[in-house]
Short mmCIF file of C-alpha atoms in Angstrom, two decimals:
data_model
loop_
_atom_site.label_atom_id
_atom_site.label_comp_id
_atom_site.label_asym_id
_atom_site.label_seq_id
_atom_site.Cartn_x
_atom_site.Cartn_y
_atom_site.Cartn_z
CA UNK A 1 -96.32 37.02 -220.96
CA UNK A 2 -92.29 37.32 -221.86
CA UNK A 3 -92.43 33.73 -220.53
CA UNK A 4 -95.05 32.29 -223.35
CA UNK A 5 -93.32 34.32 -226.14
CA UNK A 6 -90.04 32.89 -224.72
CA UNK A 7 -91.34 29.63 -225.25
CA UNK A 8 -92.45 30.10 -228.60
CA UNK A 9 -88.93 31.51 -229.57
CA UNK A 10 -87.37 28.27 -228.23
CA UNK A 11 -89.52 26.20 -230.42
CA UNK A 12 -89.18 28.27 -233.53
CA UNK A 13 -85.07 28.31 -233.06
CA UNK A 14 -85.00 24.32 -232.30
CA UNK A 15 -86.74 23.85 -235.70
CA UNK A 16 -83.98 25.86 -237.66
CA UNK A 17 -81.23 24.92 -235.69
CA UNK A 18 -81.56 20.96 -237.14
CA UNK A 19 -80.96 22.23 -240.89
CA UNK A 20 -77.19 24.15 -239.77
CA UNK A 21 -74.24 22.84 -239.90
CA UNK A 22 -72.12 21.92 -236.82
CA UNK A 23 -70.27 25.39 -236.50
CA UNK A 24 -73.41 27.31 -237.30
CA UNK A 25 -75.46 24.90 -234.56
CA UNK A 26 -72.65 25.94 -231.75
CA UNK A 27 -73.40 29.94 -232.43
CA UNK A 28 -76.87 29.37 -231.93
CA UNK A 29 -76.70 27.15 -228.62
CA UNK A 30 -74.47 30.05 -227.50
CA UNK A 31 -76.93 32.23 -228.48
CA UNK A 32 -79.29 30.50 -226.46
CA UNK A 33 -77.09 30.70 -223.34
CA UNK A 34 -76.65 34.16 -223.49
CA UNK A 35 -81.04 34.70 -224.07
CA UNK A 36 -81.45 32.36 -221.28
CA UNK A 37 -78.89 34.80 -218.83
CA UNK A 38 -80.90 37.74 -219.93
CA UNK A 39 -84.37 35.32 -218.91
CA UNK A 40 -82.84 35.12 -215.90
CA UNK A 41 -81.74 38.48 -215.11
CA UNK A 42 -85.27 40.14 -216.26
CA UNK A 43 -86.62 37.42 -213.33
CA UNK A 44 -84.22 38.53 -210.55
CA UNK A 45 -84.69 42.62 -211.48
CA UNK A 46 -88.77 41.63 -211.49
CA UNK A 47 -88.29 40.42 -208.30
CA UNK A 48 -85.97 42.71 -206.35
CA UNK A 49 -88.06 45.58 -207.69
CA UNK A 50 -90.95 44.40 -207.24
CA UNK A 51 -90.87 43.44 -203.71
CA UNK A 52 -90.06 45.18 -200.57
CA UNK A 53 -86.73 44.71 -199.39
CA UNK A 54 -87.53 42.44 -196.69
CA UNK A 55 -90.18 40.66 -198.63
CA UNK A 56 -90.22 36.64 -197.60
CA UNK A 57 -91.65 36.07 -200.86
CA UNK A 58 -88.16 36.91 -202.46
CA UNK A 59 -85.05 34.35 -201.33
CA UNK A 60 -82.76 36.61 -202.50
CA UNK A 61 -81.31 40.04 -202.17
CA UNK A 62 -80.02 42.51 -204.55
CA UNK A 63 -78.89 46.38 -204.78
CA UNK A 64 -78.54 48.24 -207.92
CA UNK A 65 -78.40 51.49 -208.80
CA UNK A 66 -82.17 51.89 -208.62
CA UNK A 67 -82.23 50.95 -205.00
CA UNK A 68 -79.59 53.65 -203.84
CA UNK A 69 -82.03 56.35 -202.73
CA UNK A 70 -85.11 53.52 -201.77
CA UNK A 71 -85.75 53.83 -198.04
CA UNK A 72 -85.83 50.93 -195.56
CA UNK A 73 -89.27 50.04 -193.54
CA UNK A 74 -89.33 49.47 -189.95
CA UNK A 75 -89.12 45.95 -190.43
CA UNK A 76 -85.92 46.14 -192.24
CA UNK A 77 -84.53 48.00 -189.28
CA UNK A 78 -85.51 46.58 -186.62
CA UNK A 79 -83.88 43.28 -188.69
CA UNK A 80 -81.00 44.86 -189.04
CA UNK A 81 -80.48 46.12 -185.48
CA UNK A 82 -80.71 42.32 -183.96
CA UNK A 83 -78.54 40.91 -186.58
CA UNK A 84 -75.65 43.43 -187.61
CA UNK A 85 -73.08 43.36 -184.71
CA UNK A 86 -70.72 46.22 -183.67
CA UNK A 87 -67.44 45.67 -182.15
CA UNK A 88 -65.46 48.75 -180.27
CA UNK A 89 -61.81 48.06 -180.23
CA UNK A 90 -59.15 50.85 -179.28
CA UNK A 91 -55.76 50.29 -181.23
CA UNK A 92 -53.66 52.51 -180.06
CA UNK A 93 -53.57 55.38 -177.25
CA UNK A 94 -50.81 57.98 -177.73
CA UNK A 95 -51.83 58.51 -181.49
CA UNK A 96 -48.43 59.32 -183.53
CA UNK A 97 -47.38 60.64 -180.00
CA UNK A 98 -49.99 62.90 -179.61
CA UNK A 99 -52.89 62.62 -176.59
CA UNK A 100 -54.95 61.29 -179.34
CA UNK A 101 -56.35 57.50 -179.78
CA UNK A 102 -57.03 55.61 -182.85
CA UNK A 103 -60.49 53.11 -182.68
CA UNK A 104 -61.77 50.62 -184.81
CA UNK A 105 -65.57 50.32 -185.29
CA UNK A 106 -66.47 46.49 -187.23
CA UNK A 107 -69.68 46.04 -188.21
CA UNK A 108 -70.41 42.08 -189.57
CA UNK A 109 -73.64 40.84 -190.87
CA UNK A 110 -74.77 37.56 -189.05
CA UNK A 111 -78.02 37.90 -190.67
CA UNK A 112 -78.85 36.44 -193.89
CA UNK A 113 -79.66 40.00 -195.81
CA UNK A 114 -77.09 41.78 -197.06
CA UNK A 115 -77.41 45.19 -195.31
CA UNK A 116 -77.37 48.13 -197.42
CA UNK A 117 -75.48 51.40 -198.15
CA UNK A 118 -77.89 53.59 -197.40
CA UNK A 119 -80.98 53.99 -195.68
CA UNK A 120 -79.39 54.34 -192.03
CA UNK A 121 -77.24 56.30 -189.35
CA UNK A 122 -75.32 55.13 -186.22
CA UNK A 123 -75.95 57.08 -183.55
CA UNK A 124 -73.52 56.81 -180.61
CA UNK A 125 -72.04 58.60 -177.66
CA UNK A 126 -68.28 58.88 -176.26
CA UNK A 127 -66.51 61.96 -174.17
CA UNK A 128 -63.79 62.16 -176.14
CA UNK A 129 -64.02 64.59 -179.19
CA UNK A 130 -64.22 62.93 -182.63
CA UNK A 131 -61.86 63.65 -185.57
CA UNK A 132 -60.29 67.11 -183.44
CA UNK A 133 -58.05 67.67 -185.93
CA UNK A 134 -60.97 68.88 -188.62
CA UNK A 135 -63.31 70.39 -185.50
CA UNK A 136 -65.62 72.20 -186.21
CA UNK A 137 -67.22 70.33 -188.72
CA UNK A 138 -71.13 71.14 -189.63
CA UNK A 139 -71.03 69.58 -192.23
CA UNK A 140 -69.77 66.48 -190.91
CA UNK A 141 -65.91 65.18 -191.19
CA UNK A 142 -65.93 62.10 -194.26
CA UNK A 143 -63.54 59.10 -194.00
CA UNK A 144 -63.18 57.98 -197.43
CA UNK A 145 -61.49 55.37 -197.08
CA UNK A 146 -63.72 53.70 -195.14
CA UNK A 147 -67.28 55.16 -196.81
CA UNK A 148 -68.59 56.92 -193.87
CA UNK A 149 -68.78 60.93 -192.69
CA UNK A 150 -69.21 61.16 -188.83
CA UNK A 151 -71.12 64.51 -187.88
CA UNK A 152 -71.16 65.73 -183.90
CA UNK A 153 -74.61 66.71 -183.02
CA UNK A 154 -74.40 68.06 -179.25
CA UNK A 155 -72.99 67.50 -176.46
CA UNK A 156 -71.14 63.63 -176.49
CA UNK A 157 -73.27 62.43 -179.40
CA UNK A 158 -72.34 61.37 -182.73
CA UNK A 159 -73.67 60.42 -185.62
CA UNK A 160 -71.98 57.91 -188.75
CA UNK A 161 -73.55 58.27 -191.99
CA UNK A 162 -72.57 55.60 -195.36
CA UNK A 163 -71.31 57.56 -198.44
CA UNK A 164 -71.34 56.37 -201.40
CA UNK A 165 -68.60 54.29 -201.68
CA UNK A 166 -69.52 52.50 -198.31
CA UNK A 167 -70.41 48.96 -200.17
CA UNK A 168 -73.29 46.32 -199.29
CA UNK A 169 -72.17 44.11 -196.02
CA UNK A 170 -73.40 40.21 -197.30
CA UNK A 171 -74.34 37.99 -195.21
CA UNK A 172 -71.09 36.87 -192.71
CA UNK A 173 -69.25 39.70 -193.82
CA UNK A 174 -67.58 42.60 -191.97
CA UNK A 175 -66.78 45.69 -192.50
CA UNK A 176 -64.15 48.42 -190.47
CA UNK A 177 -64.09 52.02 -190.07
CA UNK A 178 -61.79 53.32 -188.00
CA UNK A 179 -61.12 56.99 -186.57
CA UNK A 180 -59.68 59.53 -184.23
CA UNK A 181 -60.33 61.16 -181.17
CA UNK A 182 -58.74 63.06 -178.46
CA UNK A 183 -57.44 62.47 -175.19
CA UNK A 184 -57.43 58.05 -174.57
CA UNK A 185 -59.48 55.65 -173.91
CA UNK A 186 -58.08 52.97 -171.31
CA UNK A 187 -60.90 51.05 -170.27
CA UNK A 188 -63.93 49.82 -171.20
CA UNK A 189 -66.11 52.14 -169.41
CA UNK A 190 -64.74 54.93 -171.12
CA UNK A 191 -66.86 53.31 -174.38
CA UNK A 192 -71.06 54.24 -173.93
CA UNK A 193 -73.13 51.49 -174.52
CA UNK A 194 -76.64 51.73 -176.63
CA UNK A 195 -75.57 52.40 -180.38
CA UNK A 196 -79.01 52.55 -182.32
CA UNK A 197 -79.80 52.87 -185.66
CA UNK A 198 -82.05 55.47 -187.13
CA UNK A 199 -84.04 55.92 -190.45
CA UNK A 200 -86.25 58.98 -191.30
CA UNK A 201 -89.64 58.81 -190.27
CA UNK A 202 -88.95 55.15 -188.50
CA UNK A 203 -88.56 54.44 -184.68
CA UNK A 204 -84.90 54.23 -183.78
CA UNK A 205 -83.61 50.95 -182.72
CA UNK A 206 -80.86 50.11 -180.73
CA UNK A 207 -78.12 47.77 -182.03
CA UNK A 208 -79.08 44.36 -180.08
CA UNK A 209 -75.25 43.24 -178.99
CA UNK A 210 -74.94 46.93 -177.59
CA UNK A 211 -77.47 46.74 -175.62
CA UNK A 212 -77.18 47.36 -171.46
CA UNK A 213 -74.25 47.97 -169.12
CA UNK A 214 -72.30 44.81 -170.03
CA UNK A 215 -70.20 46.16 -172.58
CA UNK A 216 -69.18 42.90 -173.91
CA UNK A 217 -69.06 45.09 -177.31
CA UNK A 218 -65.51 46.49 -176.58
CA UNK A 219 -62.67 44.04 -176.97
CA UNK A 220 -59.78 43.53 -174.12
CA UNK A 221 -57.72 46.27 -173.57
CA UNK A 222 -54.65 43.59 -173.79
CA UNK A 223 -51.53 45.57 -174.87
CA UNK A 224 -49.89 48.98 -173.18
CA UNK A 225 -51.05 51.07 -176.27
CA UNK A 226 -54.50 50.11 -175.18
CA UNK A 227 -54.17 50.60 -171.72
CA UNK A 228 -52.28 53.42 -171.22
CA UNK A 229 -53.14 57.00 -172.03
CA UNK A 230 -49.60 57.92 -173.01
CA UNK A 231 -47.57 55.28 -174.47
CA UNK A 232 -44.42 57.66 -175.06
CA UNK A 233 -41.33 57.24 -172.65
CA UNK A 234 -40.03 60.91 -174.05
CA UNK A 235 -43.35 62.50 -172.49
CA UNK A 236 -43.06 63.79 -168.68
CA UNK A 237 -46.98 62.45 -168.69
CA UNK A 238 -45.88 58.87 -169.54
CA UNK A 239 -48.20 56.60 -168.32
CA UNK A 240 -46.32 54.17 -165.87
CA UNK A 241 -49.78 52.08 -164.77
CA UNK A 242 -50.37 48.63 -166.32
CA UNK A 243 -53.44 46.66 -164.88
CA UNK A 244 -53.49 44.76 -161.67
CA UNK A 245 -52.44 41.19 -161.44
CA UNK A 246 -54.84 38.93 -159.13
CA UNK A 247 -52.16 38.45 -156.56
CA UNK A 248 -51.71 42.64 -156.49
CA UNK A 249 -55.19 43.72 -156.47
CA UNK A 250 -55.72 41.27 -153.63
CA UNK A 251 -52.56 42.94 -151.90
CA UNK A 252 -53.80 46.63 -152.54
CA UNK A 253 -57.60 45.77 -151.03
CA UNK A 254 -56.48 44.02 -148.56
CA UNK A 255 -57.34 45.69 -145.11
CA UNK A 256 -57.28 45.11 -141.46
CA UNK A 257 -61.05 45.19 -139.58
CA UNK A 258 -60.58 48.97 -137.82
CA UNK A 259 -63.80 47.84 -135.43
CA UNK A 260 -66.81 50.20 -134.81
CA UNK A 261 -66.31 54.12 -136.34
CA UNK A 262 -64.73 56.08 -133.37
CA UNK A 263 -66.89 58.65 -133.89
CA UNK A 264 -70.71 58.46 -135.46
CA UNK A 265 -71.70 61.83 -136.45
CA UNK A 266 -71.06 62.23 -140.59
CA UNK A 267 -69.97 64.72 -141.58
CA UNK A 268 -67.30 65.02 -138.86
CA UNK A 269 -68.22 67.50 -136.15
CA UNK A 270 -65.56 71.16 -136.48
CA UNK A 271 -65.04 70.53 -132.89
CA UNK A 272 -65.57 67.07 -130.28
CA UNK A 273 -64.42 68.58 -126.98
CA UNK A 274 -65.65 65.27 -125.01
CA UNK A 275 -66.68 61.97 -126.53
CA UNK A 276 -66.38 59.24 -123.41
CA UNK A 277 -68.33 56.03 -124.37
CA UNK A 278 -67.42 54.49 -120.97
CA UNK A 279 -70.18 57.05 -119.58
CA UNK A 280 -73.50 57.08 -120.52
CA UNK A 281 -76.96 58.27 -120.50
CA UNK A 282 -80.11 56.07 -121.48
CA UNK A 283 -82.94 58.24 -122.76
CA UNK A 284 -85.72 55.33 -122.48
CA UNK A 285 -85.38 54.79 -119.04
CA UNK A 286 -86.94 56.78 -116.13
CA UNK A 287 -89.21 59.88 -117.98
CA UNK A 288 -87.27 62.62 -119.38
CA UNK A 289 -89.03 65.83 -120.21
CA UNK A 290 -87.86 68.11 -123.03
CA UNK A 291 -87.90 72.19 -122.29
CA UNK A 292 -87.31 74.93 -125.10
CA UNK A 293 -86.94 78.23 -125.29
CA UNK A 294 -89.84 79.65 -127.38
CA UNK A 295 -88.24 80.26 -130.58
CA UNK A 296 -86.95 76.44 -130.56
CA UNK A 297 -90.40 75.36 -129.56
CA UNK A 298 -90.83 73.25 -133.09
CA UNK A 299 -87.43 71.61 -132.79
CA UNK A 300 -88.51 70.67 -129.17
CA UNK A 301 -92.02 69.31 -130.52
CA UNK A 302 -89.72 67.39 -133.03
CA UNK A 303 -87.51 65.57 -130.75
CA UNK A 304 -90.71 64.73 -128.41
CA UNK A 305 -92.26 63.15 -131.05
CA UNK A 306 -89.62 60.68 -132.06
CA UNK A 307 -88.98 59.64 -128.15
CA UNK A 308 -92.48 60.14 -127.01
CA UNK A 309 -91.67 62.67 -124.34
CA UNK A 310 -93.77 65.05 -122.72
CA UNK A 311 -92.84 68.51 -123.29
CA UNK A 312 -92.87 71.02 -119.94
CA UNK A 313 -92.44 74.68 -119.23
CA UNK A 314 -89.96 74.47 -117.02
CA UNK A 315 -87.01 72.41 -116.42
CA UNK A 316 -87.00 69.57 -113.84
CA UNK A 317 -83.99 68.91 -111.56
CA UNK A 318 -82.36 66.04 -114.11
CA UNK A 319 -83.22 63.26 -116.76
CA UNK A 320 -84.60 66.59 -119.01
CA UNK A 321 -83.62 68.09 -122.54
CA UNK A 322 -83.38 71.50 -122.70
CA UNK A 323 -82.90 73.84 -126.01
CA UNK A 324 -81.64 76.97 -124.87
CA UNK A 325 -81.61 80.04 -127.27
CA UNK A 326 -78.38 81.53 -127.27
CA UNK A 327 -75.47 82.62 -129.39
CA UNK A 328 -72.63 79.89 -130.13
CA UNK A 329 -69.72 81.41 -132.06
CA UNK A 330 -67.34 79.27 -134.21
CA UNK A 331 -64.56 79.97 -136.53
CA UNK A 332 -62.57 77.29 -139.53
CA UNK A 333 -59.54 78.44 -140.71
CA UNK A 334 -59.78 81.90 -139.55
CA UNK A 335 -63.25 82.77 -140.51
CA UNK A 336 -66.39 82.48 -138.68
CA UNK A 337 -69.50 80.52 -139.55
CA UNK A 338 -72.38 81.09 -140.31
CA UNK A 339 -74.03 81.96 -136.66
CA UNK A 340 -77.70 81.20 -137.87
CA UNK A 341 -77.09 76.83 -138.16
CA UNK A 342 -74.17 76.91 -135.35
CA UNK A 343 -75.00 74.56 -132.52
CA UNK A 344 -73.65 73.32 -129.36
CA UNK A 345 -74.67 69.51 -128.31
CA UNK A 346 -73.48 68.65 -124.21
CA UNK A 347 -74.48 65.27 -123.00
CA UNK A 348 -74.16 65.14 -118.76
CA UNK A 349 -74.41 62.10 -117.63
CA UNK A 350 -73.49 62.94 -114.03
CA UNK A 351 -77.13 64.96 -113.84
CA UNK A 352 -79.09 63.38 -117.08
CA UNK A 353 -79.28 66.13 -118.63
CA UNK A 354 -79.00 67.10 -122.32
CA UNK A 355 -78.81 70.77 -123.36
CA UNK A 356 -78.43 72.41 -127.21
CA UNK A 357 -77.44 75.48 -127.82
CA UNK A 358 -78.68 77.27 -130.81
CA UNK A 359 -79.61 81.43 -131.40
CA UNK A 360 -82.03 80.27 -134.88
CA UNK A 361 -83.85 76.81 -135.41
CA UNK A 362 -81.86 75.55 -137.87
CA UNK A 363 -79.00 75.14 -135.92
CA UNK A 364 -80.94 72.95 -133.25
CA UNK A 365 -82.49 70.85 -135.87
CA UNK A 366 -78.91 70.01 -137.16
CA UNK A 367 -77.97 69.39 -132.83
CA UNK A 368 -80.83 67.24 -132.69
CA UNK A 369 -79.28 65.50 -136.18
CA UNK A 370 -76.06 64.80 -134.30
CA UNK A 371 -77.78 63.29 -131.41
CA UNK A 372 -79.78 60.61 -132.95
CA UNK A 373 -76.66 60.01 -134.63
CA UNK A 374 -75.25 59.20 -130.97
CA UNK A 375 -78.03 57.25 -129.56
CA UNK A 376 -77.45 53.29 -129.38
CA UNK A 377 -80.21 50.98 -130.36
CA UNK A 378 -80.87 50.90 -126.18
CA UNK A 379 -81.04 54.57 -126.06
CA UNK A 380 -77.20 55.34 -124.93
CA UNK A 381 -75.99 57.76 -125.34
CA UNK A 382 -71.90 58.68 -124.78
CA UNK A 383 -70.84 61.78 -122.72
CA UNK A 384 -70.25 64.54 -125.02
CA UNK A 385 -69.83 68.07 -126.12
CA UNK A 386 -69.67 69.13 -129.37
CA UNK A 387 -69.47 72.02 -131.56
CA UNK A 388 -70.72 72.51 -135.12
CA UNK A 389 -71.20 74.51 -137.78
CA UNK A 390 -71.89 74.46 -141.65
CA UNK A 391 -68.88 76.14 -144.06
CA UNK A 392 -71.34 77.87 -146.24
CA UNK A 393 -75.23 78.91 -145.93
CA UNK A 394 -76.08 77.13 -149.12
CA UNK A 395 -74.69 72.94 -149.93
CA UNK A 396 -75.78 70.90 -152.12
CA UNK A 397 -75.04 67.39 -154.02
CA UNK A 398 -74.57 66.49 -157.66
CA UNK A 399 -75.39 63.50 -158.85
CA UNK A 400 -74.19 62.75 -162.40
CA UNK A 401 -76.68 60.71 -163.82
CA UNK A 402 -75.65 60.89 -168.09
CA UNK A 403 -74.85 57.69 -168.41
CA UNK A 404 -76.91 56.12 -165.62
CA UNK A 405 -80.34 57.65 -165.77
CA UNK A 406 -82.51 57.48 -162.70
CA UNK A 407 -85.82 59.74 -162.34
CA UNK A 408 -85.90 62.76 -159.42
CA UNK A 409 -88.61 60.23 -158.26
CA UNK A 410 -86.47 57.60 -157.54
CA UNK A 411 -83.47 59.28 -156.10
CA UNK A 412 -85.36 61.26 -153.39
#
């Protein structure tokens, strides 16, 4: 409708201007101009207003002030996460001497929407402590001069927020933040990989070029103030590393071939009173029997089972296991072991026979441990008497899995 009346105004000012004189004629075309700027501007506010932000109707992009609390829709996320790029660089370990480091965070717009102040967060993780020097923050720590406030949420994660003053990013542009944290960071595996962005009420999405183990994010570490943790030669904890040339690393690796393991029980047996390869038993040949002592009657069962022997009640004259319930004492360091998972292993080949010691099952199921360890792929199996015992009742193994997730399932 503004359009039509528009019209009609042109017609109705192109009639008077004929009958003005040259001066009066040049105040009216600028008058025009300046209408026609205003036409113009009324078109670009009816459009950015009245289409979504990632409309394809619209070939253009603008903020004002009306936009600055809008929200952004999934689809302007998940645009923005494959097209905004974030670079990690360290600058400088050993931050104004202190076991602090100074990084650089650059995000630049390959897309071809300018990407907003507002609307979004960065969440990312690291080890190191951000901005120590204000913690604790709960209301997050701002970085004026760079439009952001970074707030720590639990445990290595972070979140970066725009302020105000944090600008639009057009289209090729970049923008820096930079901050501090403690300790250093050396290498690029001390930088996490998976930055997303997240929106309320959308589905986080993570920054594409973040993506995976690669890290291809972080730049070189190329200078000593990027590589080493402490960069000052007054500090007692200066940092004398520097990377490894080719030539050194291939120096340092380098190793002789040691042959076959001298020994093949792991963990290392506390004692190995007799270990002679050069005599032998063969436990597929001829028909060994296995004998136990009642209370080691499963362990018995157990070993039968994996060789196929026959268990008996009473031992033959040779080529026979036997599990004999009694007490085998051992000491480390001064104290004594646990007695319950003790064991004693003693291969004969002189008679063929095999006996384990043990006054509780446990400790023959660990005996019978050490000799499948022993037993060649022919069923050999070296002369030998060992002794054995755990440090502690209880062990166990931790597996850090924080920054490389894999399932209970798929570990055991």
């Amino acid at each position: 409708m503004f359009v039509r009346a528009w019209k009609r105004r042109c017609v109705y000012i192109s009639m008077r201007v004929k009958g003005l004189h040259r001066k009066g004629r040049h105040c009216v075309i600028a008058a025009l101009v300046i209408s026609l700027l205003c036409l113009v501007l009324r078109l670009l506010d009816y459009c950015c207003n009245g289409l979504p932000l990632g409309s394809s109707d619209c070939d253009f992009y603008c903020w004002s002030d009306s936009h600055i609390d809008a929200a952004l829709t999934q689809r302007d996320l998940d645009y923005f996460a494959k097209n905004i790029q974030l670079n990690f660089t360290v600058l400088e370990n050993s931050f104004f001497k202190k076991k602090l480091f100074e990084a650089e965070i650059l995000l630049t717009n390959k897309g071809v929407k300018p990407f907003p102040p507002y609307g979004w967060e960065i969440i990312f993780s690291q080890p190191a402590l951000v901005e120590p020097n204000s913690y604790p923050y709960p209301g997050g720590v701002e970085k004026p001069n760079y439009g952001v406030r970074f707030h720590f949420l639990m445990g290595n994660v972070y979140k970066m927020s725009p302020l105000k003053g944090f600008g639009t990013i057009r289209p090729g542009k970049s923008k820096f933040i930079r901050y501090i944290s403690e300790h250093s960071n050396v290498a690029v595996t001390d930088v996490h990989p998976n930055w997303y962005f997240v929106s309320p009420d959308l589905e986080p999405r993570v920054i594409e070029n973040t993506r995976g183990d690669s890290l291809d994010f972080v730049a070189p570490y190329k200078t000593p103030a990027m590589w080493k943790r402490n960069t000052n030669t007054e500090d007692p904890d200066f940092d004398i590393m520097n990377p490894f040339s080719a030539a050194k690393r291939y120096r340092v690796h380098k190793v002789e071939d040691l042959g076959a393991a001298q020994h093949l029980v792991i963990p290392t047996p506390l004692s190995i009173q007799t270990y002679n390869k050069q005599s032998v038993v063969n436990v597929l040949t001829n028909s060994w029997v296995i004998f136990a002592a009642p209370r080691l009657a499963n362990e018995g069962k157990f070993l039968s089972d994996i060789w196929g022997m026959t268990m008996v009640l009473k031992a033959q004259d040779s080529h026979y296991i036997q599990f004999l319930e009694e007490k085998v004492e051992l000491s480390r360091s001064g104290r004594a072991l646990p007695i319950e998972e003790n064991y004693e292993l003693r291969v004969t080949p002189t008679n063929n026979i095999i006996t384990i010691k043990a006054s509780h099952p446990a400790g023959a199921f660990y005996a019978i441990q050490t000799l499948l360890s022993l037993t060649g792929k022919d069923g050999s199996i070296p002369e030998t008497v060992i002794s054995d015992g755990p440090r502690y009742k209880y062990r166990g193994v931790l597996i850090d899995v924080a920054r490389n997730f894999h399932s209970k399932e798929k570990i055991f």
